[in-house]
Amino acid sequence: MSVPAQPSRLPLDPPGGRRALAVWAIGVSVYFVAVIFRTSLGVAGLDAADRFRVNASALATFSILQLLVYAGMQIPVGLMVDRLGTKRVLTLGALLFTVGQLGFALAPSYGTALAARALLGCGDAMTFISVLRLGTRWFPARRGPLMAQLAGLVGMAGNLVSTLVLAPVLHGVGWVPAFAGSSAAGLVVLVPLVLFLRDHPEGHAPPPVARAAGGGFVRRQIAESWREPGTRLGLWVHFTTQFPAMVFLLLWGMPFLVEAQGLSRTTAGGLMTLIVVANMGFGLLYGQLVGRRQAARIPLALGTVAVTAALWGAVLAYPGERAPMWLLTALCVVLGTCGPASMIGFDFARPANPAERQGTASGITNMGGFLASMTTLLAVGVLLDATGDDYRIAFSSVFFLEVLGITQILRLRPAALARERLPLAAAPGPDLDAGPDPVTPARART
């Protein structure tokens, strides 16, 4: 039986500065393009249904397969980042999602298009965990929550590009030119990635980690990460907070607003844009709040879930045939809080794991929201087909997953917070990536 490796520490807190910002910008630009490709189907759902002659369930399969691959890749990608480094993983991811987007543009059949979305999901899966690692390797630990929220904000900017740029281009020039042209963005970000990105500053290389032969390293990484209550709590926070907005933006928001609420595509696109803009604003707010006061993590997460559920309930239960514009606008603003709230999950997983497990723990956490999104995408599609496009019944599936997630958060919260208060000698503590002080447990400081 292998002996668990002792938690390792970086020799000094990373310095940050202009060079760190430049390197981080290269990495986050790759994530930006990945999100454009990921969300491109959200503005093209109705066009895809016509192009491939499929019903709601088959249309949902595009996004479900993409998210299934994404979620399934999170732990392998975390292990790859821990073992191979950020640059190699990001480079492979950029190549894969670029080929996937181009393949989706040229796909002659539904099956070929599915394969292209799967390839895109595989490349997309390699980006966000890599960007999180760049943030912890290049910036002081006190900047950790803010850099994570900024990465999410840049990702939402990619969603904004899909809504404001790709949608009108698609309707103006057609399917193949729009999607094939967008794939060139992958090549644009690949060049500086290969030439200039570095995994860490000089003098801040992580210490070597003793690895068991064969599959021992993989099993140990996963088992020790999962053993930490903070990792599991992070997964369930991510699971519960992210998926309502993801499902809306990724596929079902545009059909719901156009077909069920009778809005024009232009008006519906404006509401989708509002979600993205709200997400960016709330991302900065949540990052500052969590960075300054760790005790705000659980109230922010649960408060976001509660308000989201309340607005969804109000829209679905509205007595008229269609909800008023002010209520739909309020829903879209609240959906903008879901992404920033999901980032709080990483602030539970990060201090619970040492430097050599950060990628694996982030991968486990990142699985949560995408598993919930995949499940809800499928449920909505199946219920729409079964009920004759009754969106009220279909979207009610959101509440079941929120109840499940809240239950798990409340169950794991005491153990995770108690673990964070233990002295570092008694529990695997945060490396310098995870807190501004290598002596005091990071989350005991509020």
Coordinates of C-alpha atoms in Angstrom, one line a residue:
M1 CA 0.0 0.0 0.0
S2 CA 1.4 3.4 -1.0
V3 CA 2.0 6.0 1.6
P4 CA 0.1 9.3 0.8
A5 CA 2.4 12.0 -0.2
Q6 CA 2.8 14.9 2.2
P7 CA 1.1 18.1 1.2
S8 CA 3.7 20.2 -0.7
R9 CA 4.1 24.0 -0.6
L10 CA 5.3 26.4 -3.2
P11 CA 8.5 28.1 -2.0
L12 CA 7.0 31.6 -2.1
D13 CA 3.7 33.2 -2.9
P14 CA 3.7 34.0 -6.7
P15 CA 4.5 37.6 -7.4
G16 CA 1.8 38.5 -9.8
G17 CA 2.5 41.7 -11.8
R18 CA 2.3 42.5 -15.5
R19 CA 4.0 39.3 -16.7
A20 CA 1.6 37.2 -14.7
L21 CA -1.3 39.1 -16.2
A22 CA 0.1 38.6 -19.8
V23 CA 0.5 34.9 -19.3
W24 CA -2.9 34.6 -17.7
A25 CA -4.5 36.5 -20.6
I26 CA -3.1 34.0 -23.1
G27 CA -4.6 31.1 -21.2
V28 CA -7.9 32.8 -20.6
S29 CA -8.2 33.8 -24.3
V30 CA -8.2 30.1 -25.1
Y31 CA -11.0 29.6 -22.6
F32 CA -12.8 32.6 -24.1
V33 CA -12.8 30.9 -27.6
A34 CA -13.8 27.6 -26.1
V35 CA -16.9 29.2 -24.6
I36 CA -17.8 30.8 -27.9
F37 CA -17.8 27.4 -29.5
R38 CA -19.5 25.7 -26.5
T39 CA -22.4 28.1 -26.6
S40 CA -22.7 28.6 -30.3
L41 CA -25.5 26.0 -30.4
G42 CA -27.5 28.0 -28.0
V43 CA -28.2 30.7 -30.6
A44 CA -28.5 28.2 -33.4
G45 CA -30.8 25.6 -31.8
L46 CA -33.8 26.3 -34.1
D47 CA -31.5 26.4 -37.2
A48 CA -29.9 23.1 -36.1
A49 CA -33.3 21.4 -35.8
D50 CA -34.2 22.5 -39.3
R51 CA -30.8 21.7 -40.8
F52 CA -30.6 18.1 -39.4
R53 CA -34.4 17.6 -39.3
V54 CA -34.6 16.5 -35.7
N55 CA -37.1 16.9 -32.8
A56 CA -36.5 18.4 -29.4
S57 CA -35.0 15.2 -27.8
A58 CA -32.6 14.8 -30.7
L59 CA -31.7 18.4 -30.6
A60 CA -31.0 18.2 -26.9
T61 CA -28.6 15.3 -27.6
F62 CA -26.1 17.7 -29.2
S63 CA -25.7 19.6 -25.9
I64 CA -26.1 16.5 -23.7
L65 CA -23.3 14.6 -25.6
Q66 CA -21.1 17.7 -25.5
L67 CA -21.6 18.0 -21.7
L68 CA -21.3 14.3 -21.1
V69 CA -17.9 14.4 -22.7
Y70 CA -17.0 17.6 -20.8
A71 CA -18.1 16.2 -17.5
G72 CA -16.5 12.8 -18.1
M73 CA -13.2 14.4 -19.0
Q74 CA -12.9 16.6 -15.8
I75 CA -11.0 14.1 -13.6
P76 CA -8.8 12.9 -16.5
V77 CA -8.0 16.5 -17.4
G78 CA -7.3 17.4 -13.7
L79 CA -4.8 14.5 -13.6
M80 CA -3.3 15.6 -16.9
V81 CA -2.8 19.1 -15.6
D82 CA -1.2 17.8 -12.4
R83 CA 1.1 15.5 -14.3
L84 CA 1.8 17.2 -17.7
G85 CA 1.4 20.9 -16.9
T86 CA -0.9 23.6 -18.1
K87 CA 0.6 24.5 -21.5
R88 CA 0.5 21.0 -22.9
V89 CA -3.1 20.4 -21.8
L90 CA -4.3 23.8 -23.1
T91 CA -2.6 23.3 -26.5
L92 CA -4.3 19.9 -26.9
G93 CA -7.6 21.4 -25.9
A94 CA -7.4 24.2 -28.4
L95 CA -6.6 21.8 -31.2
L96 CA -9.5 19.6 -30.4
F97 CA -12.2 22.2 -30.0
T98 CA -11.1 24.0 -33.2
V99 CA -11.4 20.7 -35.2
G100 CA -14.7 20.1 -33.5
Q101 CA -16.2 23.5 -34.4
L102 CA -15.0 23.1 -38.0
G103 CA -16.4 19.6 -38.2
F104 CA -19.8 20.8 -36.9
A105 CA -19.8 23.5 -39.7
L106 CA -19.2 20.9 -42.4
A107 CA -21.1 17.9 -41.0
P108 CA -23.4 16.4 -43.7
S109 CA -25.5 14.4 -41.3
Y110 CA -26.8 14.3 -37.7
G111 CA -24.4 11.5 -36.7
T112 CA -21.4 13.4 -38.0
A113 CA -22.5 16.6 -36.3
L114 CA -22.8 14.6 -33.0
A115 CA -19.3 13.4 -33.3
A116 CA -18.0 16.9 -33.9
R117 CA -19.8 18.2 -30.8
A118 CA -18.2 15.4 -28.8
L119 CA -14.8 16.4 -30.0
L120 CA -15.5 20.0 -29.2
G121 CA -16.6 19.0 -25.7
C122 CA -13.4 17.1 -25.2
G123 CA -11.2 20.1 -26.1
D124 CA -13.4 22.5 -24.1
A125 CA -13.0 20.3 -21.1
M126 CA -9.3 21.0 -21.0
T127 CA -9.5 24.8 -20.8
F128 CA -11.1 26.0 -17.5
I129 CA -9.1 23.8 -15.1
S130 CA -5.9 24.8 -16.9
V131 CA -6.9 28.5 -16.5
L132 CA -7.6 28.0 -12.8
R133 CA -4.1 26.5 -12.4
L134 CA -2.5 29.4 -14.2
G135 CA -4.2 31.8 -11.7
T136 CA -2.9 29.9 -8.7
R137 CA 0.6 29.5 -10.2
W138 CA 1.1 33.2 -11.3
F139 CA -0.8 35.3 -8.7
P140 CA -0.7 35.8 -5.0
A141 CA -3.1 33.6 -3.1
R142 CA -5.2 36.5 -1.8
R143 CA -6.1 37.1 -5.5
G144 CA -7.4 33.5 -5.9
P145 CA -11.1 34.0 -5.7
L146 CA -11.0 37.2 -7.8
M147 CA -8.9 35.6 -10.5
A148 CA -11.3 32.6 -10.7
Q149 CA -14.3 34.9 -11.0
L150 CA -12.5 37.0 -13.6
A151 CA -11.9 33.8 -15.6
G152 CA -15.6 33.0 -15.4
L153 CA -16.3 36.6 -16.5
V154 CA -14.2 36.2 -19.6
G155 CA -15.9 33.0 -20.4
M156 CA -19.3 34.8 -20.2
A157 CA -17.9 37.4 -22.6
G158 CA -17.4 34.5 -25.0
N159 CA -21.1 33.7 -24.5
L160 CA -21.8 37.3 -25.3
V161 CA -19.9 37.0 -28.6
S162 CA -22.1 34.0 -29.5
T163 CA -25.3 36.0 -28.9
L164 CA -24.3 39.3 -30.4
V165 CA -21.9 38.3 -33.2
L166 CA -22.5 34.7 -34.2
A167 CA -26.3 34.8 -34.2
P168 CA -26.6 37.7 -36.7
V169 CA -23.8 36.3 -38.8
L170 CA -25.5 32.9 -38.9
H171 CA -28.7 34.4 -40.1
G172 CA -26.9 36.6 -42.6
V173 CA -24.5 34.3 -44.3
G174 CA -25.7 30.8 -43.4
W175 CA -24.6 27.8 -41.4
V176 CA -21.4 26.7 -43.0
P177 CA -19.7 30.2 -43.4
A178 CA -20.7 31.2 -39.9
F179 CA -19.5 28.1 -38.1
A180 CA -16.4 27.5 -40.3
G181 CA -15.4 31.1 -40.1
S182 CA -15.7 31.1 -36.3
S183 CA -13.3 28.1 -36.1
A184 CA -10.5 30.3 -37.2
A185 CA -10.5 31.9 -33.7
G186 CA -9.1 28.7 -32.4
L187 CA -6.0 29.1 -34.6
V188 CA -5.6 32.7 -33.6
V189 CA -5.3 31.9 -29.8
L190 CA -3.2 28.8 -30.5
V191 CA -0.2 30.8 -31.8
P192 CA 0.6 32.9 -28.6
L193 CA -0.3 29.8 -26.5
V194 CA 2.5 27.8 -28.1
L195 CA 5.0 30.7 -28.3
F196 CA 4.6 32.5 -25.0
L197 CA 2.7 30.7 -22.3
R198 CA 4.6 29.3 -19.3
D199 CA 3.3 27.1 -16.6
H200 CA 4.7 29.1 -13.7
P201 CA 7.2 31.9 -12.9
E202 CA 10.9 31.2 -12.6
G203 CA 11.7 30.0 -9.1
H204 CA 8.1 28.9 -8.4
A205 CA 8.1 25.4 -9.9
P206 CA 6.0 23.0 -7.8
P207 CA 8.1 20.5 -5.9
P208 CA 8.5 17.0 -7.4
V209 CA 5.8 14.5 -6.3
A210 CA 6.5 10.9 -5.5
R211 CA 4.3 8.8 -7.7
A212 CA 3.3 5.2 -7.4
A213 CA 3.9 2.9 -10.2
G214 CA 1.2 1.9 -12.6
G215 CA -2.3 3.2 -11.7
G216 CA -1.4 3.9 -8.1
F217 CA -0.8 7.6 -8.7
V218 CA -4.2 8.0 -10.5
R219 CA -6.1 6.1 -7.8
R220 CA -4.4 8.0 -5.0
Q221 CA -5.0 11.4 -6.6
I222 CA -8.7 10.7 -7.0
A223 CA -9.3 8.9 -3.7
E224 CA -7.4 11.5 -1.6
S225 CA -9.2 14.4 -3.4
W226 CA -12.6 12.8 -2.9
R227 CA -11.9 12.0 0.7
E228 CA -11.8 15.7 1.5
P229 CA -15.2 17.1 2.5
G230 CA -14.3 20.4 0.9
T231 CA -13.9 18.7 -2.5
R232 CA -17.3 17.1 -2.2
L233 CA -18.9 20.3 -0.9
G234 CA -17.4 22.2 -3.8
L235 CA -18.9 19.7 -6.3
W236 CA -22.4 20.1 -4.9
V237 CA -22.2 23.9 -4.7
H238 CA -21.2 23.8 -8.4
F239 CA -23.9 21.3 -9.2
T240 CA -26.7 23.3 -7.5
T241 CA -25.8 26.8 -8.7
Q242 CA -24.6 26.5 -12.2
F243 CA -27.1 24.5 -14.2
P244 CA -30.3 26.7 -14.4
A245 CA -28.4 29.4 -16.4
M246 CA -26.3 26.8 -18.3
V247 CA -29.4 25.0 -19.6
F248 CA -31.1 28.3 -20.5
L249 CA -28.0 29.7 -22.4
L250 CA -26.8 26.4 -23.9
L251 CA -30.0 25.3 -25.6
W252 CA -33.5 25.9 -24.2
G253 CA -33.6 29.6 -23.5
M254 CA -34.1 30.8 -27.1
P255 CA -36.8 28.2 -27.9
F256 CA -38.6 29.0 -24.6
L257 CA -38.6 32.7 -25.2
V258 CA -39.6 32.5 -28.8
E259 CA -42.1 29.5 -28.9
A260 CA -43.5 29.6 -25.4
Q261 CA -43.4 33.4 -24.6
G262 CA -44.0 34.6 -28.1
L263 CA -41.0 37.0 -28.3
S264 CA -39.2 37.8 -31.5
R265 CA -35.7 36.5 -31.9
T266 CA -34.3 39.9 -31.5
T267 CA -36.0 40.5 -28.2
A268 CA -35.1 37.0 -27.0
G269 CA -31.5 37.6 -28.0
G270 CA -31.6 40.7 -25.9
L271 CA -32.7 38.8 -22.8
M272 CA -30.0 36.2 -23.4
T273 CA -27.5 39.0 -23.6
L274 CA -28.8 40.4 -20.3
I275 CA -28.0 37.1 -18.6
V276 CA -24.4 37.3 -19.8
V277 CA -24.0 41.0 -18.8
A278 CA -25.5 40.3 -15.4
N279 CA -23.2 37.4 -15.0
M280 CA -20.2 39.6 -15.7
G281 CA -21.3 42.2 -13.2
F282 CA -22.2 39.7 -10.4
G283 CA -18.9 37.9 -11.1
L284 CA -16.9 40.9 -10.0
L285 CA -19.2 41.4 -6.9
Y286 CA -19.0 37.8 -5.8
G287 CA -15.2 37.6 -6.3
Q288 CA -14.7 40.6 -4.1
L289 CA -17.1 39.4 -1.4
V290 CA -15.6 35.9 -1.2
G291 CA -12.1 37.2 -1.3
R292 CA -12.7 39.6 1.6
R293 CA -15.0 37.3 3.8
Q294 CA -14.9 33.6 3.4
A295 CA -18.0 33.2 5.7
A296 CA -20.0 34.6 2.8
R297 CA -19.5 31.5 0.7
I298 CA -22.5 29.4 1.8
P299 CA -25.0 32.3 2.2
L300 CA -24.1 33.5 -1.3
A301 CA -24.5 30.0 -2.8
L302 CA -27.7 29.1 -1.0
G303 CA -29.1 32.6 -1.6
T304 CA -28.5 32.4 -5.3
V305 CA -30.3 29.0 -5.5
A306 CA -33.3 30.3 -3.5
V307 CA -33.7 33.5 -5.6
T308 CA -33.3 31.5 -8.8
A309 CA -35.9 29.0 -7.8
A310 CA -38.3 31.8 -6.7
L311 CA -38.1 33.6 -10.1
W312 CA -38.4 30.4 -12.1
G313 CA -41.4 29.4 -10.0
A314 CA -43.0 32.9 -10.6
V315 CA -42.5 32.6 -14.4
L316 CA -43.8 29.1 -14.7
A317 CA -46.7 29.6 -12.4
Y318 CA -47.8 33.0 -13.9
P319 CA -51.6 32.8 -14.5
G320 CA -51.5 34.3 -17.9
E321 CA -50.5 32.4 -21.1
R322 CA -47.3 34.4 -21.2
A323 CA -45.2 36.0 -18.5
P324 CA -44.9 39.8 -18.6
M325 CA -41.6 41.3 -19.9
W326 CA -40.7 42.6 -16.5
L327 CA -40.8 39.1 -14.9
L328 CA -38.8 37.6 -17.8
T329 CA -36.3 40.4 -17.4
A330 CA -36.0 39.8 -13.6
L331 CA -35.5 36.0 -14.3
C332 CA -32.7 36.7 -16.7
V333 CA -30.9 39.1 -14.3
V334 CA -31.1 36.4 -11.6
L335 CA -29.9 33.7 -13.9
G336 CA -26.8 35.9 -14.3
T337 CA -25.9 35.1 -10.7
C338 CA -25.7 31.4 -11.3
G339 CA -22.2 31.3 -12.9
P340 CA -20.5 33.5 -10.2
A341 CA -22.1 31.4 -7.5
S342 CA -20.8 28.2 -9.1
M343 CA -17.3 29.5 -8.8
I344 CA -17.6 29.4 -5.0
G345 CA -17.3 25.6 -5.3
F346 CA -13.7 26.0 -6.1
D347 CA -13.1 28.0 -3.0
F348 CA -14.1 25.0 -0.9
A349 CA -12.0 22.5 -2.9
R350 CA -8.8 24.6 -3.3
P351 CA -7.9 24.9 0.4
A352 CA -8.7 21.3 1.1
N353 CA -6.1 19.9 -1.3
P354 CA -2.3 20.4 -1.6
A355 CA -0.5 21.7 -4.7
E356 CA -0.1 18.3 -6.3
R357 CA -3.9 17.6 -6.2
Q358 CA -5.2 21.0 -7.3
G359 CA -6.0 19.9 -10.8
T360 CA -7.7 16.7 -9.8
A361 CA -9.8 18.5 -7.1
S362 CA -10.8 21.2 -9.5
G363 CA -11.8 18.6 -12.0
I364 CA -14.1 16.8 -9.5
T365 CA -15.7 20.1 -8.5
N366 CA -16.2 21.2 -12.1
M367 CA -18.1 18.0 -12.9
G368 CA -20.9 19.1 -10.7
G369 CA -22.6 21.8 -12.7
F370 CA -22.1 20.0 -16.0
L371 CA -23.7 16.8 -14.7
A372 CA -26.7 18.7 -13.5
S373 CA -26.9 20.6 -16.8
M374 CA -26.7 17.4 -18.8
T375 CA -29.4 15.8 -16.8
T376 CA -31.7 18.8 -17.1
L377 CA -31.1 19.3 -20.8
L378 CA -32.2 15.7 -21.3
A379 CA -35.2 16.0 -19.0
V380 CA -36.5 19.2 -20.6
G381 CA -36.2 17.6 -24.1
V382 CA -37.9 14.4 -23.2
L383 CA -40.7 16.3 -21.3
L384 CA -41.3 18.7 -24.2
D385 CA -41.8 15.8 -26.6
A386 CA -44.0 13.9 -24.1
T387 CA -46.2 16.9 -23.3
G388 CA -46.5 18.5 -26.7
D389 CA -44.1 21.3 -26.0
D390 CA -45.4 22.3 -22.5
Y391 CA -42.5 24.3 -21.2
R392 CA -44.0 24.8 -17.8
I393 CA -43.9 21.1 -17.1
A394 CA -40.5 20.6 -18.8
F395 CA -38.8 23.4 -16.9
S396 CA -40.2 22.2 -13.6
S397 CA -37.5 19.5 -13.7
V398 CA -35.1 22.3 -12.5
F399 CA -36.6 22.2 -9.0
F400 CA -35.8 18.5 -8.4
L401 CA -32.1 19.0 -8.9
E402 CA -32.0 22.2 -6.8
V403 CA -33.6 20.3 -3.9
L404 CA -31.1 17.5 -4.2
G405 CA -28.2 19.9 -4.3
I406 CA -29.3 21.9 -1.3
T407 CA -29.7 18.7 0.7
Q408 CA -26.1 17.7 -0.1
I409 CA -24.7 21.2 0.6
L410 CA -26.3 21.3 4.0
R411 CA -25.2 17.7 4.8
L412 CA -21.5 18.4 3.9
R413 CA -21.1 21.9 5.1
P414 CA -20.4 21.1 8.8
A415 CA -17.7 18.6 8.1
A416 CA -16.0 20.7 5.4
L417 CA -15.9 23.9 7.6
A418 CA -14.7 21.9 10.6
R419 CA -11.9 20.4 8.5
E420 CA -10.8 23.8 7.4
R421 CA -10.4 24.9 11.0
L422 CA -8.0 22.1 11.8
P423 CA -4.3 22.9 12.2
L424 CA -2.3 22.1 9.1
A425 CA -0.5 19.3 11.0
A426 CA -3.8 17.5 11.6
A427 CA -5.3 17.8 8.1
P428 CA -4.1 18.2 4.5
G429 CA -4.0 22.0 4.4
P430 CA -3.9 24.5 1.6
D431 CA -0.6 25.1 -0.2
L432 CA 0.3 28.7 -0.8
D433 CA -1.9 28.6 -3.9
A434 CA -4.9 28.3 -1.6
G435 CA -4.5 30.9 1.0
P436 CA -2.4 34.0 1.8
D437 CA -0.9 32.5 5.0
P438 CA 0.9 29.2 5.0
V439 CA 0.5 28.8 8.8
T440 CA -3.1 29.7 9.6
P441 CA -5.8 27.6 7.9
A442 CA -7.0 29.7 5.0
R443 CA -10.8 29.5 5.7
A444 CA -10.5 30.2 9.4
R445 CA -9.8 33.8 8.5
T446 CA -13.1 35.6 7.9

